[in-house]
XYZ file of C-alpha atoms in Angstrom:
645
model
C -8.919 15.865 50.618
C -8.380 12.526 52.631
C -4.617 11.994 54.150
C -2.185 9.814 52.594
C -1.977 6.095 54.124
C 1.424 5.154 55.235
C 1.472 2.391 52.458
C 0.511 4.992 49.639
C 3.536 6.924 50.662
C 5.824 3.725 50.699
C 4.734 3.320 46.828
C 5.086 7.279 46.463
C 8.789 7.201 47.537
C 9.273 3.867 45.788
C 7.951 4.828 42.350
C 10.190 8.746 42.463
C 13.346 6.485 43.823
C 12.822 4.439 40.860
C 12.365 6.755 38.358
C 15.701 8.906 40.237
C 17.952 6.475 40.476
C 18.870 5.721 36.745
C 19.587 9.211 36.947
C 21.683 9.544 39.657
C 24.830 8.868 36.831
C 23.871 11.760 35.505
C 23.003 14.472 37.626
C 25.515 16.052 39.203
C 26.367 15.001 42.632
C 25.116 17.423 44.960
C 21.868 17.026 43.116
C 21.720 13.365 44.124
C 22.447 13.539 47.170
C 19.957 16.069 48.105
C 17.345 13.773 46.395
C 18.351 11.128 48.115
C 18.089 13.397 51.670
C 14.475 14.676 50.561
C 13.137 10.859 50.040
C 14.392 9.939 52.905
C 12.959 12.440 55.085
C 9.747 11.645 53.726
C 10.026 8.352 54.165
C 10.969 9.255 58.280
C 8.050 11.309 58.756
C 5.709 8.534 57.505
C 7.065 5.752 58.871
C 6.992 8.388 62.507
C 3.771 9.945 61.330
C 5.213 13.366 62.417
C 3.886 16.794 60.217
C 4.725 17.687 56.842
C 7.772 20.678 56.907
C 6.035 23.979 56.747
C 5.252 25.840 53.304
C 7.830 28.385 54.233
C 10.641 25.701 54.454
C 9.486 24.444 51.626
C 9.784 27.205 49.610
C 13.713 27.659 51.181
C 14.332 24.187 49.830
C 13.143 25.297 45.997
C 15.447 28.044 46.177
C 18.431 25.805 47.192
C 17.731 23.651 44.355
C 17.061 26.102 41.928
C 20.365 28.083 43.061
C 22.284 24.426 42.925
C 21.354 23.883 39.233
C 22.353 27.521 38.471
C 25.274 27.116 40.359
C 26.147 23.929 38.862
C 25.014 24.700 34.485
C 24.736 28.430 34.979
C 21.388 28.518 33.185
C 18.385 26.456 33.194
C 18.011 25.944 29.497
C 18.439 22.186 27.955
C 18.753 18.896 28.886
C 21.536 18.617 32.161
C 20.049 21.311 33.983
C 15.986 20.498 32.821
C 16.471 17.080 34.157
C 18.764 17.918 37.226
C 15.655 20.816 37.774
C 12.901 18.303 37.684
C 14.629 15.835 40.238
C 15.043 18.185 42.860
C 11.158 19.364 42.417
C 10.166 15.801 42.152
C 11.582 15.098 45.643
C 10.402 18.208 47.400
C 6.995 17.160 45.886
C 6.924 14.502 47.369
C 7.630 16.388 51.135
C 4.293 18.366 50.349
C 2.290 15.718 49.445
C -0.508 14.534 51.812
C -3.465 14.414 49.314
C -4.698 11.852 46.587
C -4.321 14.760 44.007
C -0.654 15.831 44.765
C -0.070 12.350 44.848
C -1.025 11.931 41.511
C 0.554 14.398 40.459
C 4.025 13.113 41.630
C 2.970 10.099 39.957
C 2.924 11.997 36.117
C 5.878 14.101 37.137
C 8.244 10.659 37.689
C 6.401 8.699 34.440
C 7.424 12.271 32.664
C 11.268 11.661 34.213
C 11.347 8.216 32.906
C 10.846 9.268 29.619
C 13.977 11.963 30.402
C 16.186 8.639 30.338
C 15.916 7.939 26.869
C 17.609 11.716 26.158
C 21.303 10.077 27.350
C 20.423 6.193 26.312
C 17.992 4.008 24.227
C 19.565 0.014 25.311
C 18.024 -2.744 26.232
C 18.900 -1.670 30.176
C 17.154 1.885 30.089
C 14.402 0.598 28.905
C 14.331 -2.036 31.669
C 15.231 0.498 34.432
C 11.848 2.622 33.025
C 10.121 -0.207 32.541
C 10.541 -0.869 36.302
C 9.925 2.602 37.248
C 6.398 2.180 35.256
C 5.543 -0.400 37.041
C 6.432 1.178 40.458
C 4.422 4.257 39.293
C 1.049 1.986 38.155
C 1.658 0.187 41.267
C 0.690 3.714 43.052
C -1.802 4.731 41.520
C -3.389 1.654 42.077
C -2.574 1.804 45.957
C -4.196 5.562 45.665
C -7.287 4.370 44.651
C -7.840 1.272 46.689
C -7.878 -0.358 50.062
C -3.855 -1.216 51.366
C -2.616 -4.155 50.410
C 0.361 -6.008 50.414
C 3.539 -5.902 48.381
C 3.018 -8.783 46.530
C -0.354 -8.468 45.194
C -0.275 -5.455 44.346
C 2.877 -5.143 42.818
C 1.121 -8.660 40.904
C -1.886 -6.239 40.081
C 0.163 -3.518 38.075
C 1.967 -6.012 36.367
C -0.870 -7.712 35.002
C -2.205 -4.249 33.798
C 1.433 -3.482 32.085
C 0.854 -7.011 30.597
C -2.900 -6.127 28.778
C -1.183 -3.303 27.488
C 1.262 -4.699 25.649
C -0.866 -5.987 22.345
C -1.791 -2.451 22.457
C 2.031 -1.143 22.474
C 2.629 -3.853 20.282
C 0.236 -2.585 17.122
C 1.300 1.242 17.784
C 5.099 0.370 17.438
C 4.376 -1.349 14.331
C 1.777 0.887 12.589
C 2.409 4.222 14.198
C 4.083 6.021 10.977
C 7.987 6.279 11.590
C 9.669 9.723 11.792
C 13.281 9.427 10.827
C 14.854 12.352 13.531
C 13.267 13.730 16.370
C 9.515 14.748 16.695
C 10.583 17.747 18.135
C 13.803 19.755 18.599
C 16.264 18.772 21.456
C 17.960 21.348 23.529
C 21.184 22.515 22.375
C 23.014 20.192 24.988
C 20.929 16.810 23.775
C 24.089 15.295 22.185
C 26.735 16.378 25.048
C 27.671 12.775 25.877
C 27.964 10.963 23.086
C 32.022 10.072 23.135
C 34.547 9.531 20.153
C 36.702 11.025 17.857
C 36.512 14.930 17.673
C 37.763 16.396 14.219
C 41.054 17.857 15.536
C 44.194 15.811 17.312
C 46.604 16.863 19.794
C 48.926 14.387 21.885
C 47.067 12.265 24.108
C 43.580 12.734 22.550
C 42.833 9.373 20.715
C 44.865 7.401 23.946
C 42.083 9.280 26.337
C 39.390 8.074 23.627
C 41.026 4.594 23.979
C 39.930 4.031 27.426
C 36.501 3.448 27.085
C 35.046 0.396 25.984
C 31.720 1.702 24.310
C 30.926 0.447 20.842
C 31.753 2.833 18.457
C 30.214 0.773 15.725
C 28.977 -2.336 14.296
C 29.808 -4.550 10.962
C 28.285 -7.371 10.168
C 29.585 -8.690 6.608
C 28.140 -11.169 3.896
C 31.029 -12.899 3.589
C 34.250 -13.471 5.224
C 35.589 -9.627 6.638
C 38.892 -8.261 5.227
C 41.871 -9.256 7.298
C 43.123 -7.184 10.066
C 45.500 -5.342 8.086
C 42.885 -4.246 6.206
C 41.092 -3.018 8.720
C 40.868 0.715 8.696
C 37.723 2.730 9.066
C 38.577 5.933 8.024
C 37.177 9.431 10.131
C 38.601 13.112 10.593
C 41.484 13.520 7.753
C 44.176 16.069 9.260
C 46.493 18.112 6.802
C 47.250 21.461 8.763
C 49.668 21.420 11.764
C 50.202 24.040 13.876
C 52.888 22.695 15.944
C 50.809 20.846 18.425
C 47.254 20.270 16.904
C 46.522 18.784 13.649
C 43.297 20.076 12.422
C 41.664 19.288 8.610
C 42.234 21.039 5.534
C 39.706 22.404 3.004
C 37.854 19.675 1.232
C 34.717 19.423 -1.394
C 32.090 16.681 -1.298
C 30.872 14.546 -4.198
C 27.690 13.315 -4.926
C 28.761 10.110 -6.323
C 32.370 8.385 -5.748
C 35.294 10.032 -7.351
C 37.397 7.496 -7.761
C 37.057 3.881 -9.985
C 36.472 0.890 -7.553
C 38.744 -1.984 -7.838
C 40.126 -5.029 -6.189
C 38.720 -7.710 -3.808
C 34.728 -6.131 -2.649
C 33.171 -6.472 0.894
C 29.578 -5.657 1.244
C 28.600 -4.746 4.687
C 26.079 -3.577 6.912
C 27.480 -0.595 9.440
C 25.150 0.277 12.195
C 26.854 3.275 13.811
C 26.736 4.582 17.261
C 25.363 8.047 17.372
C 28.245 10.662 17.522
C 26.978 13.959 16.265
C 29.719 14.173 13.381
C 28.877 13.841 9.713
C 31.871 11.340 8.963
C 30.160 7.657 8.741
C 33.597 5.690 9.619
C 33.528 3.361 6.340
C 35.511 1.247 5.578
C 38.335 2.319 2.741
C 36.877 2.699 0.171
C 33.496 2.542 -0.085
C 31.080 2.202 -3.492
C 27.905 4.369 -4.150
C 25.353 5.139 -1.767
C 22.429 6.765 -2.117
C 22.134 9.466 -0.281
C 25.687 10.011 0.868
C 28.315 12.260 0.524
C 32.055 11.511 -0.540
C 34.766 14.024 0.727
C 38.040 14.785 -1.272
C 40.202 13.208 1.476
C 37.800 9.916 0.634
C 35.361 9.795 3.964
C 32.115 8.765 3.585
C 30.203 11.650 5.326
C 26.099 12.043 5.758
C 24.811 15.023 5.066
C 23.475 16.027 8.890
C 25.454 14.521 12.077
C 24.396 11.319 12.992
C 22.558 11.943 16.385
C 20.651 8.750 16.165
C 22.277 4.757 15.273
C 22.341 4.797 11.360
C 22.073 1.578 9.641
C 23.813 1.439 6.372
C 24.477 -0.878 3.561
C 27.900 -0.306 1.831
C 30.570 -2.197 0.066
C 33.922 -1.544 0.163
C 37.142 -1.681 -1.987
C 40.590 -1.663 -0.072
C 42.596 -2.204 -2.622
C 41.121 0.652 -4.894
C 44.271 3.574 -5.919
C 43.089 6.695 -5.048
C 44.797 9.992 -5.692
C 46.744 9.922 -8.943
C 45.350 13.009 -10.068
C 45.129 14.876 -6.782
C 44.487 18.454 -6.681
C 47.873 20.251 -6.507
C 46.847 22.733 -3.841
C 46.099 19.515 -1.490
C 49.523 18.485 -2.035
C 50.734 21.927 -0.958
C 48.380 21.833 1.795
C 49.917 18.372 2.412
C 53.747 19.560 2.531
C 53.226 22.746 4.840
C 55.016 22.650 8.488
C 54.768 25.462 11.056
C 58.369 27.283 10.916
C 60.373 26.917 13.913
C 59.003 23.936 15.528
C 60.917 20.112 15.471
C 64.155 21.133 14.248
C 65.776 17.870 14.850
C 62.514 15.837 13.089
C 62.839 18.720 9.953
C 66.933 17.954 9.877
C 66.214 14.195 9.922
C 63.738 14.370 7.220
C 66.191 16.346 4.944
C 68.978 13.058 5.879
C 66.185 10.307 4.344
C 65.651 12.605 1.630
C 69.240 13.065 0.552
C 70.000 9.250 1.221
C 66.861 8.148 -1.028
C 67.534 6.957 -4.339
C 63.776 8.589 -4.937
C 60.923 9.719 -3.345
C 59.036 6.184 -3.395
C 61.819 5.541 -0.584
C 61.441 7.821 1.297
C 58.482 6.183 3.667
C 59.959 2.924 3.803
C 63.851 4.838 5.452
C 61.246 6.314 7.609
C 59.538 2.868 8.966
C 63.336 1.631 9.429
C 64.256 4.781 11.387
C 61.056 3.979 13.376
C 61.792 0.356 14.177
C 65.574 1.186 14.733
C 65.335 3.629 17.386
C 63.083 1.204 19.448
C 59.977 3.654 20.003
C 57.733 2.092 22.712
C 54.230 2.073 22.632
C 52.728 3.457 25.448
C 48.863 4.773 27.045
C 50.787 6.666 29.650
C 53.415 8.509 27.599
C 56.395 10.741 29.768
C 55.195 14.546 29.072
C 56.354 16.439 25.883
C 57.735 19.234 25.604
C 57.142 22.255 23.142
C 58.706 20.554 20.221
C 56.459 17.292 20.631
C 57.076 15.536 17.679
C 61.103 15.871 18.878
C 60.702 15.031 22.204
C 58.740 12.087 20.995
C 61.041 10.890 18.185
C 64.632 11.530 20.294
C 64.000 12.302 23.603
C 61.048 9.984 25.393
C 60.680 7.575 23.025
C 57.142 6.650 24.314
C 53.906 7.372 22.452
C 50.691 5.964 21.268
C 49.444 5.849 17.912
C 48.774 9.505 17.250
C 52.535 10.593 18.437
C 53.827 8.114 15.585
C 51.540 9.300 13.186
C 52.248 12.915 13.977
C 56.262 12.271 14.137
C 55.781 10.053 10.288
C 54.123 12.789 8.509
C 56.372 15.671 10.047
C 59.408 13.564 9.028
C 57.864 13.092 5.408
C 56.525 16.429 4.719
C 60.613 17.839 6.049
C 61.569 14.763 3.426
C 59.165 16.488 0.661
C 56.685 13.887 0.489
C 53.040 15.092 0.981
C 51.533 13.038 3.775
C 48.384 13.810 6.398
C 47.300 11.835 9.294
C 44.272 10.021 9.200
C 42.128 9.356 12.354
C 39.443 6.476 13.195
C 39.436 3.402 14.036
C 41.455 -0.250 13.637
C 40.515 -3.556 13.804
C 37.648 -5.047 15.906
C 37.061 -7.733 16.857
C 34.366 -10.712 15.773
C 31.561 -11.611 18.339
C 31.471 -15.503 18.228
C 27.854 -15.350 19.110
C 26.253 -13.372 16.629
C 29.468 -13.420 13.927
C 29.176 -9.609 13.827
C 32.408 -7.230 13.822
C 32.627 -4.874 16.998
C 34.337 -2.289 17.213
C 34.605 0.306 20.438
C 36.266 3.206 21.560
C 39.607 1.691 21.815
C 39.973 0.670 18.698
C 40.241 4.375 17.936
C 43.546 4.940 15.881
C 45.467 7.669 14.273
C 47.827 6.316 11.034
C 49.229 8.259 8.147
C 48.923 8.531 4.162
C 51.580 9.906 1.939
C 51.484 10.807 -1.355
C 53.598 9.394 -4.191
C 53.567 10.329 -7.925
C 53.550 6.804 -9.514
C 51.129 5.334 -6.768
C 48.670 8.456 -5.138
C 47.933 8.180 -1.928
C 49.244 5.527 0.317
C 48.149 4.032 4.260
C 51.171 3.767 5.772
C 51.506 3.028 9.502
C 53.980 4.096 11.750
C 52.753 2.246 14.690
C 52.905 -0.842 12.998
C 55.998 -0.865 13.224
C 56.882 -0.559 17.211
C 53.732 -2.173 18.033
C 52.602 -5.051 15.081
C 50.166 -7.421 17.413
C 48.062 -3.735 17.572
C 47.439 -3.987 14.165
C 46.825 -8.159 14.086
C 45.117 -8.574 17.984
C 44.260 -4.920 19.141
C 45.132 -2.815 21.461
C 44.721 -5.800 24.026
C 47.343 -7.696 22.589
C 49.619 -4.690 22.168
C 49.464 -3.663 25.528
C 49.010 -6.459 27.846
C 48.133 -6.047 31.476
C 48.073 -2.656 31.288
C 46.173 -0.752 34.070
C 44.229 1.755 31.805
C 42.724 -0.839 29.371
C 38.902 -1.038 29.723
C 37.679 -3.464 31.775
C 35.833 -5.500 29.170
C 38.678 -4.837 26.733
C 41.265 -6.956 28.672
C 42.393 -10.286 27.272
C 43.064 -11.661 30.626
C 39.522 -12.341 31.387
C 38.076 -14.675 29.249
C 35.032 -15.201 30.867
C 34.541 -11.580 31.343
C 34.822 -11.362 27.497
C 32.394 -14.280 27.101
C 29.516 -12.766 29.075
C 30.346 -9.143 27.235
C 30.035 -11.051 23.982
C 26.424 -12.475 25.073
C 25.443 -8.874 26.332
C 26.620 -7.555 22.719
C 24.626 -9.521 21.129
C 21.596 -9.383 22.836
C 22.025 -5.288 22.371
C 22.739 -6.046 19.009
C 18.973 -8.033 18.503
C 17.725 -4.927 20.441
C 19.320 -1.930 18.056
C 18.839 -3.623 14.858
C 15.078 -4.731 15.375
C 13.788 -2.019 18.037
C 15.732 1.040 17.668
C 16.596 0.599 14.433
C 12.827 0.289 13.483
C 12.727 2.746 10.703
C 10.188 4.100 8.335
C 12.007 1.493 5.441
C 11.330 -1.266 7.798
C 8.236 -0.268 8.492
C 7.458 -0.743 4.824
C 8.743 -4.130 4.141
C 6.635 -4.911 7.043
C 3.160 -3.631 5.597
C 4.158 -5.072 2.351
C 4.826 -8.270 3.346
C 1.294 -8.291 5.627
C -0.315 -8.107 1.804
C -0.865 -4.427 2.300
C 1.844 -2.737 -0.782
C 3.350 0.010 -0.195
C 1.312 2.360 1.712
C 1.634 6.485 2.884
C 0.982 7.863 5.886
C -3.028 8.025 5.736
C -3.076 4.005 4.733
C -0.215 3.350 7.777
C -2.857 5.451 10.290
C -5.692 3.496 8.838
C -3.908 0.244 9.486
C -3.239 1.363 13.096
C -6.434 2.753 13.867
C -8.070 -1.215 12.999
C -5.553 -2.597 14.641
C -6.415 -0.689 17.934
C -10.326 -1.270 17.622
C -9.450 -5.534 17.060
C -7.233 -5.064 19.873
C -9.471 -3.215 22.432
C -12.207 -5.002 21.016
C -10.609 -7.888 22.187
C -9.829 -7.047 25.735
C -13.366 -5.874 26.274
C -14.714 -9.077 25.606
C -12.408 -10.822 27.802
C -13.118 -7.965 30.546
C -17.219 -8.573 29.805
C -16.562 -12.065 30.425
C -14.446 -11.750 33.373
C -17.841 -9.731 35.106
C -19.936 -12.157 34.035
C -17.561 -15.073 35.070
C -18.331 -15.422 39.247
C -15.965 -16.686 41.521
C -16.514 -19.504 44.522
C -18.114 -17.060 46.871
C -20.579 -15.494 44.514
C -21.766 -18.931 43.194
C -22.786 -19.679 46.475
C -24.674 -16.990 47.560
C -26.293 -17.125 44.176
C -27.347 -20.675 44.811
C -28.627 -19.119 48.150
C -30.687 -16.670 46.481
C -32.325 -18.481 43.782
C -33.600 -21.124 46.593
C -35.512 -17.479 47.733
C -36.440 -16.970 44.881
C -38.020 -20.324 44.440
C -39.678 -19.838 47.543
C -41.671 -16.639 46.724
C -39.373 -14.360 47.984
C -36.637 -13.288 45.008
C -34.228 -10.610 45.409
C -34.171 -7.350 44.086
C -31.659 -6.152 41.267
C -31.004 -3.106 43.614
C -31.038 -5.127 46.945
C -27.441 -5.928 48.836
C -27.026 -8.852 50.854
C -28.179 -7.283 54.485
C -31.012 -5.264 52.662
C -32.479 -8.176 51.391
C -31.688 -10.156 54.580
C -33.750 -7.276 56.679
C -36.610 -7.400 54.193
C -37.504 -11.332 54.351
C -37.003 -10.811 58.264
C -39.878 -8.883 58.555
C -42.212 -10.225 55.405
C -41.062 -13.796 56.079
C -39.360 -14.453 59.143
C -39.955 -18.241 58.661
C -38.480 -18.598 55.269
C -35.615 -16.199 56.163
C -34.205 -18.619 59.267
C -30.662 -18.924 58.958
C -30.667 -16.135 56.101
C -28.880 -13.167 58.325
C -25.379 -15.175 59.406
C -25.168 -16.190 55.617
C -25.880 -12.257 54.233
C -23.351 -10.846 57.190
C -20.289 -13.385 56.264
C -21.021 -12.345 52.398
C -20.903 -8.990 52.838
C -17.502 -9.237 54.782
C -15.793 -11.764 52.347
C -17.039 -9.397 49.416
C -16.974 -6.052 50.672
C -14.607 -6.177 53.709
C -11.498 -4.030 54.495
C -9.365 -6.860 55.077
C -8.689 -10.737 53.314
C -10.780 -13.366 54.710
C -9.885 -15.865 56.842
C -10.350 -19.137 55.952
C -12.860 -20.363 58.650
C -14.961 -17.401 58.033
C -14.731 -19.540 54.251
C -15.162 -22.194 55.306
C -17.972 -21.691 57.458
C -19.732 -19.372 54.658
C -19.426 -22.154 51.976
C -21.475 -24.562 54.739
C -24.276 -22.465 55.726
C -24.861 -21.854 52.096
C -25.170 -25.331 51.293
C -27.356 -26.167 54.006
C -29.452 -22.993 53.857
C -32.978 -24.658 53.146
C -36.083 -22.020 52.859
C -39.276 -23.134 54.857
């Protein structure tokens, strides 16, 4: 097999660090780096046109990267250590590879690694970091199969070949029949970094969730939205405490809602972030919905974890009273406290108790204890002892929301009122651009509901009141300047939060009408192309026509293109048919200096001039390098003059 030409290897090593990079925030780091060592190596050797490393070395090299990824995951099974695997072969490939065929084969292995970037993201930038890496990797194979060339043109020459694919892309990602889930089964590890809540809460878990600035979910409402206050979208309910961790209690699910809808309605479209729970984050409380499941402690749940963006139409009803006829075991479950933890919280829930008229009082002597002893509202809290709840409520006096939560329902369950703590998220905030509601990771919030006999159950929010511009502005406004807030979370930067509300929206266009192209979409779109509603055999059908109009298509314009000639072909055409006029036409098999050699033997006298004009053809068609243009020029002239005798 024929060596590789220095510029095949530039697009080689261009195309894998395309494909690696995107990666790179991934892998672990001694991964990376030791891809980034291996490309550059190659890169030396054929830039110094020294000898590919031995096979023996070679083989030393697998085992360090195999050991590293064992060393790193401890097994070689699922997605971290697959892909981390594959980019430390894909490298080493790369320092073997002095053939056309290895070179293609480096070639499939990175197209197969820019499909592994769509196992940790789907946005708009993946699939313009692939994208790029496709065209890198198209660019290749085109510089393995033809003369060297610049940059430019052929970097020009793949993307005009990504371009006449695209009708074809186009038809298959409307027609190909939809698969809601996966077409095959993910490794175990598929899901590991999708962030949020987790279904348990100890101090300092929802303020570490808080820090990050992804989008936990989307809301984009008919009308005008509720008002802030209103604002809760409820996840994880908590009733048992252990001390330290508040984990949920027992609860049944319900086909249908439980409870009679009431009060002011919202209808709303959610589009959730993928977080490999079952709770959908709803709004309180939400109406029926087919094929959804309604918990006791009233979250709207689906009944697998949602491991892909789920679009949902609901309507919800804040106002709706829920709980007058609650099971008595969840009020038990609701009044338990570990024994011997928080004295001092247990003795001042016994004080409210005995100084409240009833027990509807009770929460409201708790707010004013709250807003009397000045609790501060913190992301960097002073560490807690072993009573937490007491060192938070009379010794630091610094918490975020889930300390207050935790400290409100210990206080009302020593007071005898049932009470839980509810976790999700608060708030949002409204994207100018696109009028949708946002909401991301630090929105995430922790609040509590107590249970009274002439009301059920009841929000009530301790945070509130240390910290009221968290409810009405966000966490932004409740914490201003602080070092830990996301970036694109600070209120400081308007023009920061401009460009991030562009960039939402634009990722917005691209989940709701690319990613969330779904087999219901699908549908409305073959109905409304006069087609009804069709199955799976009409949908492949549909596709299969499209494809044949489609490629039907671009052969024609490809059969025109051949027949179409350019300026140099015209005139040695015109050459040729003077020939032929002559008495001397040129054979269908004949090239330019065959035919030139014939009629300088049969007929020197009508070939004069014939050989300079076959030569300069043959060069400006068939030579290794791009004409200059007084060879042109001077080809163009003799063919014009070029008179037969």
């Amino acid at each position: 097999m024929p060596s590789l030409r220095r510029d095949q290897v530039g697009w080689l090593l261009a195309g894998a660090a395309l494909t690696l990079a995107p990666h790179a925030g991934h892998l672990p780091p001694a991964i990376s780096a030791l891809c980034a060592l291996l490309l550059v190596w190659r890169g030396l050797i054929a830039q110094r046109g020294s000898r590919l490393p031995p096979r023996t070395l070679l083989v030393v090299l697998a085992a360090g990267v195999v050991g590293s990824v064992l060393l790193e995951f401890h097994h070689f099974f699922g997605k971290e250590p697959g892909i981390a695997l594959l980019a430390g072969l894909l490298s080493l490939k790369l320092l073997e590879t002095d053939s056309l065929r290895d070179a293609r084969a480096a070639v499939l292995l990175s197209l197969f690694m820019q499909l592994g970037q769509f196992l940790y993201q789907q946005d708009m930038a993946i699939a313009a970091l692939a994208l790029l890496g496709t065209l890198a990797s198209i660019g290749t194979l085109l510089a393995l199969q033809g003369r060297a060339e610049a940059v430019a043109p052929r970097a020009l020459a793949a993307l005009r070949l990504l371009l006449l694919a695209l009708p074809l892309m186009l038809v298959l990602f409307l027609l190909f029949p939809r698969v809601q889930g996966p077409l095959w089964g993910l490794p175990a590890d598929a899901y590991s970094a999708v962030s949020g809540l987790s279904d348990n809460m100890a101090p300092g878990d929802i303020a570490r969730v808080s820090e990050s600035a992804e989008i936990a979910f989307r809301a984009a409402f008919e009308g005008d939205p509720p008002p802030p206050a209103e604002r809760y979208w409820r996840g994880p309910v908590l009733t048992r405490f252990d001390g330290r961790t508040w984990r949920p209690g027992p609860s049944r699910r319900h086909g249908q809602p439980f409870y009679r809808s009431s009060g002011p309605a919202y209808p709303y479209t959610l589009t959730l972030e993928p977080h490999n729970q079952h709770w959908l984050l709803a709004l309180d409380f939400p109406g029926p919905a087919a094929g959804l499941a309604y918990g006791d402690d009233f979250r709207l749940l689906s009944r697998e974890p949602v491991r892909s963006r789920l679009r949902l139409e609901l309507v919800a009803h804040p106002a709706t009273p829920v709980g007058l006829d609650e099971n008595p075991r969840t009020l038990q479950e609701a009044l338990k406290l570990p024994p011997g933890f928080n004295p001092r919280t247990r003795a001042l829930g016994e004080q409210l108790r005995a100084a409240a008229g009833r027990a509807d009082d009770i929460p409201a002597l708790a707010i004013r204890h709250f807003r009397d002893s000045r609790l501060a509202y913190t992301l960097t809290p002073a560490p807690l002892g072993r009573d937490d709840v007491d060192s938070f409520l009379f010794d630091t006096r610094q918490g975020f929301c889930e300390h207050f939560a935790a400290a409100f329902v210990v206080t009302m369950r020593a007071a005898g009122v049932p009470a839980r703590v509810v976790t999700g998220y608060q708030g949002g905030e409204i994207n100018p651009v696109d009028g949708t509601l946002v909401v991301r990771q630090s929105d995430a919030h922790a609040w509590a509901e107590v249970w009274l006999a002439t009301k059920g159950w009841l929000r009530v929010d301790p945070t509130a009141a240390s910290a009221p511009r968290r409810i009405d502005g966000g966490l932004a406004a409740a914490l201003p300047g602080s070092a830990r807030l996301p970036l694109l979370a600070r209120s400081d930067l308007p023009w920061l939060r401009a460009l991030r509300d562009r960039m939402d929206a634009v990722n917005n266009r691209w989940n709701q009408w690319v990613l969330g192209y779904n087999p219901a979409r699908q549908r409305e779109l073959v109905a409304s192309l006069g087609f009804g509603d069709t199955g799976w055999q009409s949908l492949i059908a549909l596709m299969a026509g499209g494809c044949a109009v489609v490629m039907g298509g671009l052969t024609l314009w490809a059969l025109r293109r051949v027949s179409t000639t350019d300026a140099i072909d015209r005139s040695w055409l015109r050459v040729c048919r003077r020939l032929a006029a002559a008495g001397h036409p040129r054979q269908a098999w004949e090239g330019p200096s065959n035919y030139a050699s014939r009629l300088a033997r049969e007929a020197p006298e009508a070939a004069a001039g014939l050989a300079p004009i076959a030569a300069d053809y043959a060069r400006l068609r068939y030579g290794p390098a791009p004409a200059d243009a007084a060879l042109l020029k001077r080809f163009h002239h003799s063919s014009r003059k070029f008179r037969p005798r």
